[in-house]
XYZ file of C-alpha atoms in Angstrom:
428
model
C 0.517 -0.033 0.181
C 1.278 3.446 -1.152
C 1.824 5.993 1.752
C -0.459 8.265 0.114
C -3.109 6.471 -0.104
C -3.079 4.822 3.501
C -2.448 7.650 6.268
C -2.918 6.502 9.703
C -2.978 9.184 12.647
C 0.423 9.649 14.390
C -1.599 8.725 17.854
C -2.615 5.208 16.655
C 0.788 4.498 15.461
C 2.599 5.345 18.851
C 0.147 3.668 20.942
C 0.561 0.832 18.861
C 4.314 1.036 19.425
C 3.805 1.895 23.533
C 1.915 -1.567 23.682
C 4.719 -3.255 21.656
C 7.538 -2.231 23.473
C 6.070 -2.583 27.133
C 7.689 -6.273 27.532
C 10.896 -4.805 26.313
C 10.506 -1.912 28.853
C 9.629 -4.381 31.695
C 12.649 -6.343 30.772
C 15.108 -3.534 31.088
C 13.804 -2.367 34.639
C 13.102 -5.844 35.569
C 16.524 -7.546 34.572
C 19.229 -4.876 34.347
C 21.835 -7.642 33.649
C 21.372 -10.922 31.390
C 20.460 -13.826 31.899
C 16.702 -12.128 31.806
C 14.306 -13.605 34.658
C 11.291 -15.438 32.334
C 9.471 -15.572 35.827
C 9.133 -11.973 36.140
C 8.298 -11.938 32.543
C 5.437 -14.671 33.483
C 4.321 -12.961 35.934
C 3.641 -9.424 34.346
C 3.782 -9.863 30.472
C 0.298 -11.533 29.836
C -1.093 -8.239 32.122
C 0.386 -6.172 29.074
C -0.638 -8.436 26.251
C -3.898 -8.564 27.112
C -4.451 -4.702 26.529
C -3.649 -5.767 22.391
C -7.359 -7.231 21.673
C -8.965 -3.800 23.615
C -6.578 -1.944 21.468
C -7.191 -3.856 18.580
C -10.841 -3.776 18.907
C -10.780 0.101 19.239
C -9.002 0.554 16.244
C -11.269 -1.639 14.594
C -14.296 0.210 15.560
C -13.012 3.902 14.838
C -12.030 2.504 11.119
C -15.453 1.321 10.486
C -16.740 4.376 11.655
C -14.262 6.161 9.368
C -15.548 3.991 6.659
C -19.233 4.446 6.842
C -18.466 7.907 6.853
C -16.842 8.323 3.846
C -19.649 6.261 2.347
C -22.098 8.524 3.588
C -20.312 11.516 2.195
C -19.840 9.927 -1.180
C -23.606 9.543 -1.409
C -23.866 5.618 -1.226
C -25.990 5.653 1.339
C -25.647 2.573 3.924
C -23.340 0.247 3.451
C -24.600 -3.338 2.453
C -22.931 -5.988 4.637
C -25.018 -8.936 2.941
C -22.764 -11.033 1.165
C -26.082 -11.297 -2.068
C -27.097 -7.305 -1.681
C -23.251 -6.788 -2.149
C -22.768 -8.682 -5.038
C -25.697 -6.774 -6.532
C -24.227 -3.102 -5.070
C -22.932 -0.940 -7.904
C -21.839 2.652 -6.566
C -22.148 5.728 -8.437
C -18.972 7.005 -10.479
C -16.723 8.963 -8.034
C -16.727 12.806 -7.946
C -15.119 15.958 -7.638
C -15.519 17.888 -4.423
C -15.767 21.390 -6.326
C -11.677 22.186 -5.393
C -9.521 23.511 -8.277
C -7.907 20.946 -10.838
C -4.668 20.817 -9.093
C -5.737 20.217 -5.508
C -9.681 18.206 -5.597
C -9.946 14.880 -4.157
C -11.700 12.099 -5.456
C -13.644 9.807 -2.761
C -13.513 6.414 -3.560
C -16.092 3.968 -3.283
C -16.169 1.606 0.179
C -14.153 -1.802 -0.626
C -15.161 -4.376 1.357
C -12.043 -6.246 3.224
C -11.101 -10.009 1.642
C -9.650 -10.826 5.190
C -11.377 -13.682 7.309
C -12.088 -12.820 10.467
C -12.573 -16.556 11.999
C -9.218 -17.356 10.496
C -7.330 -14.064 11.818
C -8.688 -14.888 15.100
C -7.778 -18.726 15.267
C -4.488 -17.422 14.470
C -4.222 -15.011 16.945
C -5.064 -17.801 19.632
C -2.449 -20.261 18.697
C 0.115 -17.623 19.039
C -1.268 -17.078 22.697
C -1.344 -20.358 23.273
C 2.885 -20.984 21.616
C 3.447 -18.088 24.226
C 1.439 -19.776 27.364
C 3.061 -22.665 26.769
C 6.520 -21.527 26.256
C 6.670 -19.128 29.151
C 4.327 -21.538 31.356
C 6.032 -24.877 31.023
C 8.749 -24.054 33.193
C 6.388 -23.282 35.992
C 3.276 -25.862 35.018
C 5.387 -29.026 33.568
C 1.994 -30.281 32.532
C 1.238 -28.117 29.400
C 4.901 -28.327 28.487
C 5.567 -30.936 25.523
C 5.350 -34.253 26.589
C 8.952 -35.810 26.649
C 7.955 -38.738 24.134
C 4.952 -40.350 24.498
C 1.374 -38.988 24.523
C 0.052 -35.531 24.490
C 0.249 -32.304 26.298
C -1.358 -29.014 25.645
C 2.112 -27.715 24.007
C 1.590 -30.650 21.646
C -0.983 -28.973 20.001
C 0.458 -25.782 18.854
C 2.461 -27.164 15.989
C -0.415 -29.166 14.348
C -3.245 -25.932 14.603
C -0.739 -23.497 12.931
C -0.488 -26.277 9.925
C -3.876 -26.450 9.906
C -4.322 -23.168 9.842
C -1.441 -23.102 6.521
C -3.917 -25.649 4.579
C -7.152 -23.413 5.341
C -4.780 -20.130 3.862
C -3.586 -22.287 0.975
C -7.598 -23.216 -0.156
C -8.350 -19.126 0.077
C -5.352 -18.128 -2.030
C -5.310 -20.841 -4.279
C -8.709 -21.046 -5.550
C -8.467 -19.262 -8.604
C -4.744 -20.346 -10.496
C -5.199 -20.002 -13.757
C -1.435 -19.658 -14.610
C -0.013 -22.427 -13.080
C 3.363 -22.373 -13.548
C 3.484 -18.920 -12.307
C 1.544 -19.747 -9.095
C 3.965 -22.683 -8.577
C 7.115 -20.561 -9.014
C 5.035 -18.029 -6.433
C 4.727 -20.690 -3.512
C 8.187 -22.174 -4.082
C 9.458 -18.463 -3.389
C 7.480 -17.971 -0.409
C 8.428 -21.428 1.275
C 12.103 -20.888 0.384
C 11.655 -17.294 2.213
C 9.910 -19.205 5.108
C 12.862 -21.986 5.101
C 15.785 -19.802 5.319
C 13.903 -17.366 7.619
C 13.524 -20.150 10.150
C 17.560 -21.554 9.998
C 17.889 -17.399 10.713
C 15.972 -17.781 13.709
C 16.584 -21.339 14.806
C 19.780 -22.496 13.368
C 22.138 -20.762 15.957
C 22.710 -17.308 14.711
C 21.066 -15.919 17.823
C 22.679 -18.107 20.485
C 24.528 -15.232 22.506
C 22.008 -12.988 23.264
C 22.683 -12.990 26.779
C 26.472 -12.558 26.559
C 26.196 -10.269 23.541
C 28.912 -12.854 21.494
C 26.707 -13.318 18.154
C 27.549 -15.918 15.133
C 27.050 -19.288 14.195
C 29.432 -22.509 13.683
C 28.381 -23.591 10.557
C 29.417 -27.607 11.269
C 26.750 -27.290 14.246
C 24.110 -25.177 12.309
C 20.741 -26.671 13.101
C 18.843 -26.910 9.542
C 14.981 -28.034 10.536
C 12.617 -25.899 13.083
C 9.294 -24.892 13.183
C 9.579 -22.229 10.444
C 11.033 -24.616 8.117
C 8.537 -27.269 9.156
C 5.823 -24.834 8.352
C 7.093 -24.118 4.740
C 7.044 -27.967 3.991
C 3.677 -28.189 5.014
C 2.908 -24.937 2.889
C 4.582 -26.006 -0.543
C 3.438 -29.976 -0.628
C -0.180 -28.180 0.004
C 0.165 -25.559 -2.422
C 1.310 -27.703 -5.217
C -1.284 -30.400 -4.349
C -3.754 -27.252 -4.595
C -2.308 -25.911 -7.461
C -1.781 -28.959 -9.710
C -4.047 -31.717 -8.505
C -7.466 -30.230 -8.227
C -10.270 -30.898 -10.302
C -12.461 -28.060 -10.505
C -14.900 -27.400 -13.106
C -16.755 -23.752 -14.037
C -20.052 -25.597 -13.402
C -19.704 -27.554 -10.337
C -17.109 -27.741 -7.633
C -17.481 -30.950 -5.174
C -15.560 -31.271 -2.138
C -14.814 -34.701 -1.902
C -15.232 -35.145 -6.359
C -13.020 -31.962 -7.215
C -10.137 -32.844 -4.916
C -9.772 -36.731 -4.641
C -6.302 -37.030 -5.519
C -5.474 -34.636 -2.619
C -6.469 -37.607 -0.248
C -4.385 -39.909 -2.378
C -1.471 -37.841 -2.133
C -2.083 -37.822 1.569
C -2.684 -41.214 1.816
C 0.142 -42.096 -0.181
C 2.276 -39.848 2.271
C 1.028 -41.435 5.241
C 1.794 -45.210 3.468
C 5.626 -43.745 3.113
C 5.754 -42.801 6.178
C 4.566 -45.825 7.705
C 6.924 -47.830 5.879
C 9.704 -45.897 6.568
C 9.112 -45.712 10.482
C 8.250 -49.633 10.962
C 10.664 -50.811 7.847
C 13.612 -49.626 8.302
C 16.715 -51.830 9.997
C 18.156 -49.069 12.752
C 21.459 -50.486 13.435
C 23.883 -49.672 16.316
C 25.259 -46.123 16.163
C 27.672 -44.025 17.933
C 28.320 -40.292 18.237
C 30.386 -37.752 20.098
C 29.495 -36.130 22.965
C 30.520 -32.314 23.201
C 32.089 -31.135 26.786
C 30.467 -27.908 26.520
C 26.681 -28.248 28.218
C 26.904 -31.488 28.719
C 28.064 -33.848 31.558
C 31.730 -35.583 31.803
C 30.773 -38.244 29.241
C 33.567 -40.423 27.213
C 33.499 -38.630 23.925
C 32.828 -41.730 22.162
C 29.368 -42.889 22.822
C 28.159 -45.931 22.094
C 24.041 -46.773 21.341
C 23.127 -50.388 20.787
C 20.052 -50.793 18.727
C 19.836 -53.569 15.757
C 15.980 -53.309 15.650
C 13.271 -52.553 13.200
C 10.013 -50.956 14.084
C 11.159 -49.496 17.569
C 9.514 -46.207 17.832
C 11.209 -44.991 21.164
C 13.394 -42.398 21.415
C 17.273 -44.493 21.148
C 16.460 -46.887 18.255
C 13.315 -44.814 16.095
C 13.910 -45.113 12.401
C 13.251 -40.821 12.260
C 16.125 -40.488 14.228
C 18.542 -42.569 12.124
C 17.204 -40.785 8.914
C 17.980 -37.440 10.309
C 21.880 -38.577 11.204
C 22.276 -40.452 8.007
C 20.627 -37.277 5.993
C 21.317 -34.211 7.826
C 24.539 -34.955 9.868
C 24.125 -35.590 14.152
C 25.571 -32.214 14.387
C 23.091 -30.340 12.944
C 20.079 -31.644 14.713
C 18.297 -30.376 18.086
C 20.716 -30.481 20.641
C 18.360 -30.339 24.092
C 15.608 -32.584 22.964
C 12.733 -32.962 25.402
C 13.139 -36.695 25.863
C 16.099 -35.836 27.941
C 13.152 -35.030 30.526
C 12.537 -38.739 30.558
C 12.773 -40.612 33.909
C 15.441 -43.104 32.527
C 17.909 -39.999 31.712
C 17.554 -38.787 35.628
C 18.281 -35.004 34.186
C 19.018 -32.711 37.035
C 17.356 -29.370 37.957
C 20.321 -27.253 36.264
C 19.475 -29.385 32.709
C 22.454 -31.808 33.145
C 22.677 -35.270 32.213
C 24.252 -37.346 34.829
C 26.781 -40.018 33.549
C 25.237 -42.890 35.057
C 22.072 -41.965 32.408
C 21.893 -44.105 29.272
C 23.931 -43.123 26.208
C 20.916 -41.825 23.928
C 19.927 -39.321 26.948
C 23.029 -37.497 25.425
C 22.300 -37.929 21.750
C 20.819 -34.915 19.438
C 17.038 -35.251 18.173
C 15.563 -32.952 16.227
C 11.445 -33.053 16.779
C 11.269 -31.325 13.226
C 12.771 -33.955 11.599
C 12.777 -35.122 7.958
C 10.085 -38.031 8.893
C 7.863 -36.482 10.842
C 7.710 -33.774 8.372
C 5.942 -36.234 6.255
C 2.699 -36.279 8.802
C 3.002 -32.550 9.433
C 2.066 -32.031 5.487
C -0.583 -34.666 5.807
C -1.979 -31.908 8.500
C -1.595 -29.608 6.287
C -3.825 -31.143 3.676
C -6.345 -31.877 6.361
C -6.444 -28.244 6.805
C -6.861 -27.493 2.745
C -9.752 -29.877 2.795
C -11.276 -27.999 5.441
C -10.513 -24.916 3.718
C -12.281 -25.764 0.371
C -15.804 -26.075 2.453
C -15.147 -23.150 3.647
C -14.380 -21.377 0.369
C -16.780 -23.155 -1.827
C -19.772 -23.072 0.361
C -21.739 -19.726 1.215
C -24.191 -21.211 3.912
C -23.166 -22.276 7.751
C -25.391 -25.054 7.853
C -23.767 -26.388 4.971
C -20.278 -26.021 5.902
C -20.883 -27.364 9.888
C -22.208 -30.202 8.134
C -19.075 -30.947 5.890
C -16.848 -30.234 8.668
C -18.342 -32.435 11.183
C -18.144 -35.218 9.091
C -14.609 -35.105 8.615
C -13.884 -34.326 12.366
C -16.238 -37.721 13.106
C -14.493 -39.431 10.786
C -10.760 -38.350 12.168
C -12.407 -39.054 15.517
C -13.076 -42.781 14.517
C -10.256 -43.550 12.675
C -7.895 -41.952 15.797
C -10.216 -44.312 18.279
C -9.351 -47.510 15.880
C -5.501 -46.520 16.030
C -5.975 -46.039 19.985
C -7.670 -49.773 20.073
C -4.832 -51.276 17.634
C -2.549 -49.740 20.255
C -4.094 -51.088 23.396
C -3.554 -54.439 21.849
C 0.063 -53.995 21.676
C 0.493 -52.971 18.097
C 2.851 -50.818 17.610
C 1.111 -47.764 16.615
C 1.797 -44.954 18.866
C 1.442 -41.170 19.409
C 5.026 -39.382 20.486
C 8.015 -37.420 18.492
C 8.542 -39.669 15.731
C-alpha cells in the first residue's frame, strides 16, 4: 500500500508502538543484567499483552465508523454488508469536491475487506497458546511438551499452525489460472520461510545474553518450526495448484479434490513404511564437553532392531543422522526429561544415564515432516468447505463429517495400540 493512499494518525501508531515495547521496557527495568528472568516476564507480561485485543477492537471500531462516514459523504447511503446485496451493489462513479483541478480529492467507493476474521482470530489464539506453553511450561510442566509418548497442551500448537496454513492455501489458490506462475510463487514463499527458520533457529542468535553473535556452520541446526511449516505449505500448495479437478459448472468437496486424499494416503504409507520397515543398526556419536556431562567423547547406542518407536532406536532419528548429520540436529531434545535420563534441576544429564540421553534429536525431523504435510492437507480440505460453501449449515455439516471420521479413525488406532500393535503417538 502506498504511503499516500494509507494515512494513519500518529496517535494510532504511537499507541501500537507503546504496547509493542512495553514487554521490552519491562525486561530493561526488571532484569538490568543478563540472564533474563523469565519468571518475572511470566508474572506481568500477560497483563500487558491483554491490552492488545482491547486496542485492536477499538481501532477496528474507529476504522469502521470512518469508512461508514466516507461512504455516506460520497452519497452511497448505507453500506450493504449482506453478501448477496454486496454482489449486486454498484456504487456511482466518484465525483470531485468542487476544488480546483490541481488540488481536488476523489472520494473512492467503500471496498469490503478480503480478510477472513475467523481465521485471523484462530491464528492469534495459536500465537497466544504458543506464548503460554513456552513461558508457562517451566512453571507448570503438565502443559509443556510431552517428553516422548502422550499429548500435552504444547503439542497442539504445531498441528494448529499447520491446519491454519492448509486453510489459507485453499483461500489463496482458489483460482490459479496460470499454474506455473503460481507454483513459482509458492516455491519462493516456502524458500523464504525456510531460510528465515534457519536464521532464527539455526544458532545465529545463540549468544543473546553474552552479546556474542554468530554461528558455527559445522553445528548449525537445519530444521525447525518455520522449516516444517514451509514443507507443509509447499506440499499443500502444489496439491492445490496441480491436483485439483475443479470445473466451472460444478465444484464438489470430495469429487474435485479426491487426488488430494490420494496424496495424503500415499504420504502416510511412505511414512509408515519408513518408520516400521527400516532396520536401525547400532550407532555412535561424540559428546561435546561444553553443556553436557563429563562422558567420554565416544558414546555407543545398541539398537539392531526394526520398527522400534522409542527415543533411542527409531528410524526417524536414523534418517536425520544419515541425511542431515548428527551435528545439525537439535541438541536439547525434550526426551531428556524422561525418567530414564534422570536430568538434574540445572538441565545436566548425569553419566549414569543411558548414552542416548546425551544424543541430539530433532523433533522437526525429515520423517515426521511427512505427517506434518498431511496435517496441512487436512486443513486444506476444511478450507475448501469454507471457500465453496456459502451457507453456514452446509459448512458445519461437512466439517462435522470430516471431524467425526477422523475421531473414529483415531479411536481405532488407539484400540490397536491397546492390543500391543505398535501404533503410538510420540515425537517420531
